[in-house]
Structure formats: C-alpha cells, structure tokens
C-alpha cells in the first residue's frame, strides 16, 4: 500500500503535466521541475533519514516515514503558488527512499537467501500496481475534476497505509549495533557509488522519456488527451510484469539482470523515438518500456545491499536516491532538448544514449565486483 501511494504521487504528475501547468500559470518545461523537485527530495531524504533512524525499530521508523509522506502530500494540495508547490514536492520526496529501503530489508529477512530478489520485487510491486491502477485512475480524476485531487487521494492512501502498518506489520527491531556512523560507512564504498552511478545514468534515460509521455502522446502520436490515462495503464501493466521477471532475474544473477535491462532500454527507446508518430507501434513500445525499466530495480537494490553488508539499510535506501537522481536528471535533460527546439521525440534518443552509458558503467561495476570477490577469497 505504501508503494502504491508513493508510486501514484510520483508518476501521476507526469500524466497531469499540462493541467498543472495551466493551473499554476507555468510552461510544461517548468512543470517538469516539479518532478525534479520531488526527486531531489528523495535523494536528500534517503541517506539522511535512514541514518538518523538507524537505532529506531524498523516498524516504528516506517510508521514515521509514512506519516511524514502523508502530511507532505496534503501540503501540496493546499500549495498557494508554483514556488510553494516546488517546496511541498521536495518535502513529499524526503521519506520515499528511506521507506522503500527499510521495507526491502524487512522483506529480505523473511525469506531464504535464494528468494531475496523476489521478495524485494514484491515490495517494489506497489510502484508497478500504481502505474496500472493508481496513475490512470487518478489522472482521469485530475483531468475531470482538477489535478490537485491527486494529492488528496494520495494523502488518503498514506493514512490507510499508516493504519495497516500499525496493525499488520510485525515488530522488527533495529539492526544490532546500528548507529548513524555505521550506516554512513556505506558511503565510503566505491562499489556503492559505482552501483548508484549505473542506476542514475541508466534510469535517467528512462525518465527522459517518461517525464514527457503526455505531450509526446498528444503532440507526436496524435492521441486525444483523454486517452493518456489508458496508455499510462498499459505502461503500468508492463511495469508489473517487468517487476516479477526482474525479481527472478536478480535471484539468477544480479549483474546479469542489470546488463540485460540497460541493454533493452537502449534498444527499445531508440525504436520508440523512431515510431512515436505511429499509434500501434507506440502503444507496443510503451508496454515494453514499462517492463524493461522495472527489470532493473530489484537487481540494483540487491547490488547496493551486497555492496555494504554492514550498512544495508542505508545502502538499500540509496537505490531510490539513485533512481530519483535519474528522475531529476531525465526530466531536466528532457526539458533542455525540448526547450532547445528538438521536439518531443528528442528525449527518446537522449534516453537511449543515457541508457547506453549506464550499460557501460554496469560492465565496469561488474568487473570491480569480481575483483573484490577474488581479493576476499585470497
């Protein structure tokens, strides 16, 4: 439920880009900076809140994070202008990464090691289900009754999640010996930084496309704006399938899953840019892009946890820092190429280039991992 609420607020704003721009009196490119603001909040909040809560019982910490998330989204509902909306979106992003990081750790401890990737994937499934149900439904409501309804609905989901965690999640203590210093030790690992850089650049390509999916569909493909929620649902179905497959791939090979997902993004984003004017190929590619993007998430989460075994909570939360730096990077670079006059197809080719660099970084990360493993066995 928490993942569903977080996914709904993170991704629905992309489908309501034009409505929000009209309400706030800004351009579509300026609205893209709201996406970046939320993402920067995730980047900042993930390490800071996780480290500060190192000694707090994990269930208690998750409750605090969900309460913060709920109140921040209600703040967005009442934001008076564009500047305050930027601030409220930043605040809403702060608990995102810490919430998912701690939830992933909990899930991983409940199953055998051979099923860890699948357990992490199920935690992330809320994001995927949000794109099947939450994003299209809330996008439709936002288009029909006002885009700010998104924040009211997400606030309600957050409150229900808080109650569900309180009554249904078992008590889980903080990790023995946990401290702020020990959690922050993850930041000393070169392998953690390489894994994050792989996710930032590789997934940055994905967000360069998805941040502007609404105007791409209306201005390039020629769909009416009312059809955008249905297409976003198609993307979400691909994301659900990709999450399930991605968890199994991570159990098979963490690095192999990362290589496969980034390579697939290079290929399919390039094709998407070429066929975006044609309806049926565009719909097929949107489904595929949702799936290939989700393949990366469980494997990247597992790689970060493996890279800092003594500070897994912070390492796990850094996955969402990486993905949201990617979100901010993709949205900002996408805005740059659109503003420069290259048109709404340009982000797809930009995205393919970023994913290619992400694949190269993944290969370097894999070689480093092999060298580290070999040194530890000597």
Short mmCIF file of C-alpha atoms in Angstrom, two decimals, residues 27-209:
data_model
loop_
_atom_site.label_atom_id
_atom_site.label_comp_id
_atom_site.label_asym_id
_atom_site.label_seq_id
_atom_site.Cartn_x
_atom_site.Cartn_y
_atom_site.Cartn_z
CA UNK A 27 5.09 26.11 -19.03
CA UNK A 28 5.27 22.33 -19.44
CA UNK A 29 9.05 22.55 -19.07
CA UNK A 30 8.65 24.42 -15.76
CA UNK A 31 6.19 21.76 -14.59
CA UNK A 32 8.93 19.24 -15.29
CA UNK A 33 10.90 20.90 -12.50
CA UNK A 34 8.21 19.77 -10.03
CA UNK A 35 9.23 16.23 -10.96
CA UNK A 36 12.85 17.16 -10.36
CA UNK A 37 11.99 18.77 -7.01
CA UNK A 38 10.34 15.59 -5.73
CA UNK A 39 13.28 13.54 -6.98
CA UNK A 40 15.80 15.78 -5.22
CA UNK A 41 13.80 15.31 -2.01
CA UNK A 42 14.20 11.55 -2.37
CA UNK A 43 17.93 11.91 -2.97
CA UNK A 44 18.40 14.05 0.14
CA UNK A 45 15.97 12.20 2.39
CA UNK A 46 17.09 8.63 1.72
CA UNK A 47 20.55 8.81 3.35
CA UNK A 48 19.70 11.49 5.92
CA UNK A 49 16.50 9.96 7.34
CA UNK A 50 17.84 6.40 7.18
CA UNK A 51 20.99 7.36 9.08
CA UNK A 52 19.08 9.40 11.67
CA UNK A 53 16.72 6.47 12.25
CA UNK A 54 19.43 3.81 12.44
CA UNK A 55 18.65 2.93 16.07
CA UNK A 56 14.86 3.20 15.72
CA UNK A 57 12.86 -0.04 15.49
CA UNK A 58 12.17 -0.67 11.82
CA UNK A 59 8.39 -0.80 12.18
CA UNK A 60 8.38 2.47 14.13
CA UNK A 61 10.61 4.11 11.54
CA UNK A 62 8.34 3.06 8.68
CA UNK A 63 5.33 4.47 10.53
CA UNK A 64 7.06 7.84 11.00
CA UNK A 65 8.09 7.94 7.35
CA UNK A 66 4.56 7.21 6.12
CA UNK A 67 3.09 9.89 8.40
CA UNK A 68 5.59 12.42 7.02
CA UNK A 69 4.76 11.40 3.45
CA UNK A 70 1.01 11.78 4.05
CA UNK A 71 1.28 15.24 5.58
CA UNK A 72 3.62 16.49 2.85
CA UNK A 73 1.20 15.44 0.11
CA UNK A 74 -1.62 17.24 1.87
CA UNK A 75 0.70 20.26 1.88
CA UNK A 76 0.87 20.00 -1.93
CA UNK A 77 -2.93 20.00 -2.04
CA UNK A 78 -3.04 23.46 -0.45
CA UNK A 79 0.11 24.97 -2.03
CA UNK A 80 -0.81 28.54 -2.99
CA UNK A 81 1.50 29.00 -5.99
CA UNK A 82 4.24 27.43 -8.10
CA UNK A 83 7.02 28.27 -5.64
CA UNK A 84 5.21 26.66 -2.70
CA UNK A 85 4.38 23.66 -4.87
CA UNK A 86 8.10 23.21 -5.57
CA UNK A 87 8.78 23.21 -1.80
CA UNK A 88 5.93 20.80 -0.98
CA UNK A 89 7.03 18.35 -3.68
CA UNK A 90 10.55 18.39 -2.24
CA UNK A 91 9.18 17.61 1.24
CA UNK A 92 6.97 14.81 -0.12
CA UNK A 93 10.04 13.18 -1.64
CA UNK A 94 12.10 13.13 1.57
CA UNK A 95 10.67 9.89 3.11
CA UNK A 96 10.42 7.98 -0.19
CA UNK A 97 13.83 6.30 -0.34
CA UNK A 98 14.12 5.53 3.38
CA UNK A 99 10.66 3.95 3.36
CA UNK A 100 11.45 1.60 0.48
CA UNK A 101 14.95 0.83 1.75
CA UNK A 102 13.77 -0.31 5.17
CA UNK A 103 10.82 -2.23 3.68
CA UNK A 104 13.19 -4.07 1.34
CA UNK A 105 15.43 -5.06 4.25
CA UNK A 106 12.43 -6.41 6.16
CA UNK A 107 11.22 -8.40 3.18
CA UNK A 108 14.66 -9.84 2.54
CA UNK A 109 14.90 -11.16 6.11
CA UNK A 110 11.57 -13.02 5.85
CA UNK A 111 12.60 -15.39 3.04
CA UNK A 112 15.54 -17.69 2.21
CA UNK A 113 18.52 -16.01 0.55
CA UNK A 114 17.66 -17.70 -2.76
CA UNK A 115 14.35 -15.78 -2.85
CA UNK A 116 15.64 -12.37 -1.79
CA UNK A 117 15.30 -10.81 -5.24
CA UNK A 118 11.67 -11.88 -5.49
CA UNK A 119 10.92 -10.53 -2.00
CA UNK A 120 12.43 -7.16 -2.91
CA UNK A 121 10.46 -7.19 -6.17
CA UNK A 122 7.19 -7.68 -4.27
CA UNK A 123 7.99 -4.70 -2.03
CA UNK A 124 8.50 -2.63 -5.17
CA UNK A 125 5.33 -4.04 -6.72
CA UNK A 126 3.32 -1.19 -5.21
CA UNK A 127 5.07 1.16 -7.64
CA UNK A 128 4.10 -1.06 -10.56
CA UNK A 129 0.49 -1.52 -9.44
CA UNK A 130 0.27 2.25 -9.01
CA UNK A 131 1.02 2.58 -12.71
CA UNK A 132 -1.70 0.09 -13.63
CA UNK A 133 -4.45 1.39 -11.35
CA UNK A 134 -3.43 4.48 -9.38
CA UNK A 135 -1.87 6.55 -12.16
CA UNK A 136 -4.58 6.12 -14.84
CA UNK A 137 -7.48 6.43 -12.36
CA UNK A 138 -6.05 9.48 -10.59
CA UNK A 139 -5.02 11.01 -13.93
CA UNK A 140 -8.62 10.65 -15.13
CA UNK A 141 -9.92 12.22 -11.89
CA UNK A 142 -7.37 15.01 -12.19
CA UNK A 143 -8.34 15.76 -15.78
CA UNK A 144 -12.04 15.71 -14.92
CA UNK A 145 -12.17 17.48 -11.55
CA UNK A 146 -8.84 19.23 -11.09
CA UNK A 147 -5.27 17.97 -10.91
CA UNK A 148 -4.89 18.73 -7.18
CA UNK A 149 -7.25 15.84 -6.38
CA UNK A 150 -4.15 13.69 -6.86
CA UNK A 151 -2.71 14.95 -3.58
CA UNK A 152 -5.94 14.38 -1.65
CA UNK A 153 -6.19 10.79 -2.88
CA UNK A 154 -2.54 10.06 -2.11
CA UNK A 155 -2.99 11.57 1.37
CA UNK A 156 -5.89 9.18 1.98
CA UNK A 157 -3.83 6.20 0.78
CA UNK A 158 -1.00 7.30 3.06
CA UNK A 159 -3.31 7.44 6.07
CA UNK A 160 -4.72 3.97 5.31
CA UNK A 161 -1.17 2.65 4.91
CA UNK A 162 -0.22 4.02 8.31
CA UNK A 163 -3.14 2.14 9.90
CA UNK A 164 -2.31 -1.07 8.01
CA UNK A 165 1.34 -0.98 9.10
CA UNK A 166 0.33 -0.30 12.68
CA UNK A 167 -1.89 -3.37 12.90
CA UNK A 168 -0.50 -5.89 10.41
CA UNK A 169 3.30 -5.48 10.16
CA UNK A 170 5.19 -7.48 12.82
CA UNK A 171 7.55 -5.70 15.15
CA UNK A 172 11.11 -5.60 13.84
CA UNK A 173 13.95 -4.14 15.91
CA UNK A 174 16.77 -2.03 14.54
CA UNK A 175 19.83 -3.95 13.34
CA UNK A 176 22.08 -4.94 16.23
CA UNK A 177 24.91 -2.46 16.66
CA UNK A 178 23.28 0.02 14.28
CA UNK A 179 24.38 3.64 14.50
CA UNK A 180 24.50 6.73 12.36
CA UNK A 181 28.24 6.28 11.83
CA UNK A 182 27.87 2.64 10.81
CA UNK A 183 25.10 3.40 8.33
CA UNK A 184 27.07 6.27 6.83
CA UNK A 185 30.01 3.90 6.33
CA UNK A 186 28.18 2.70 3.21
CA UNK A 187 29.14 5.99 1.58
CA UNK A 188 32.83 5.02 1.84
CA UNK A 189 32.35 2.08 -0.52
CA UNK A 190 33.46 2.72 -4.09
CA UNK A 191 31.27 -0.15 -5.22
CA UNK A 192 28.19 1.53 -3.72
CA UNK A 193 28.94 4.69 -5.67
CA UNK A 194 29.51 2.74 -8.90
CA UNK A 195 26.21 0.91 -8.44
CA UNK A 196 24.43 4.21 -7.82
CA UNK A 197 26.03 5.82 -10.87
CA UNK A 198 24.90 2.88 -13.01
CA UNK A 199 21.33 3.37 -11.84
CA UNK A 200 21.43 7.17 -12.17
CA UNK A 201 22.63 7.24 -15.76
CA UNK A 202 20.83 4.12 -16.99
CA UNK A 203 17.49 5.01 -15.47
CA UNK A 204 17.98 8.68 -16.34
CA UNK A 205 17.36 7.68 -19.94
CA UNK A 206 14.08 6.06 -18.96
CA UNK A 207 12.84 9.18 -17.17
CA UNK A 208 13.90 11.46 -20.01
CA UNK A 209 11.13 9.75 -21.99
#
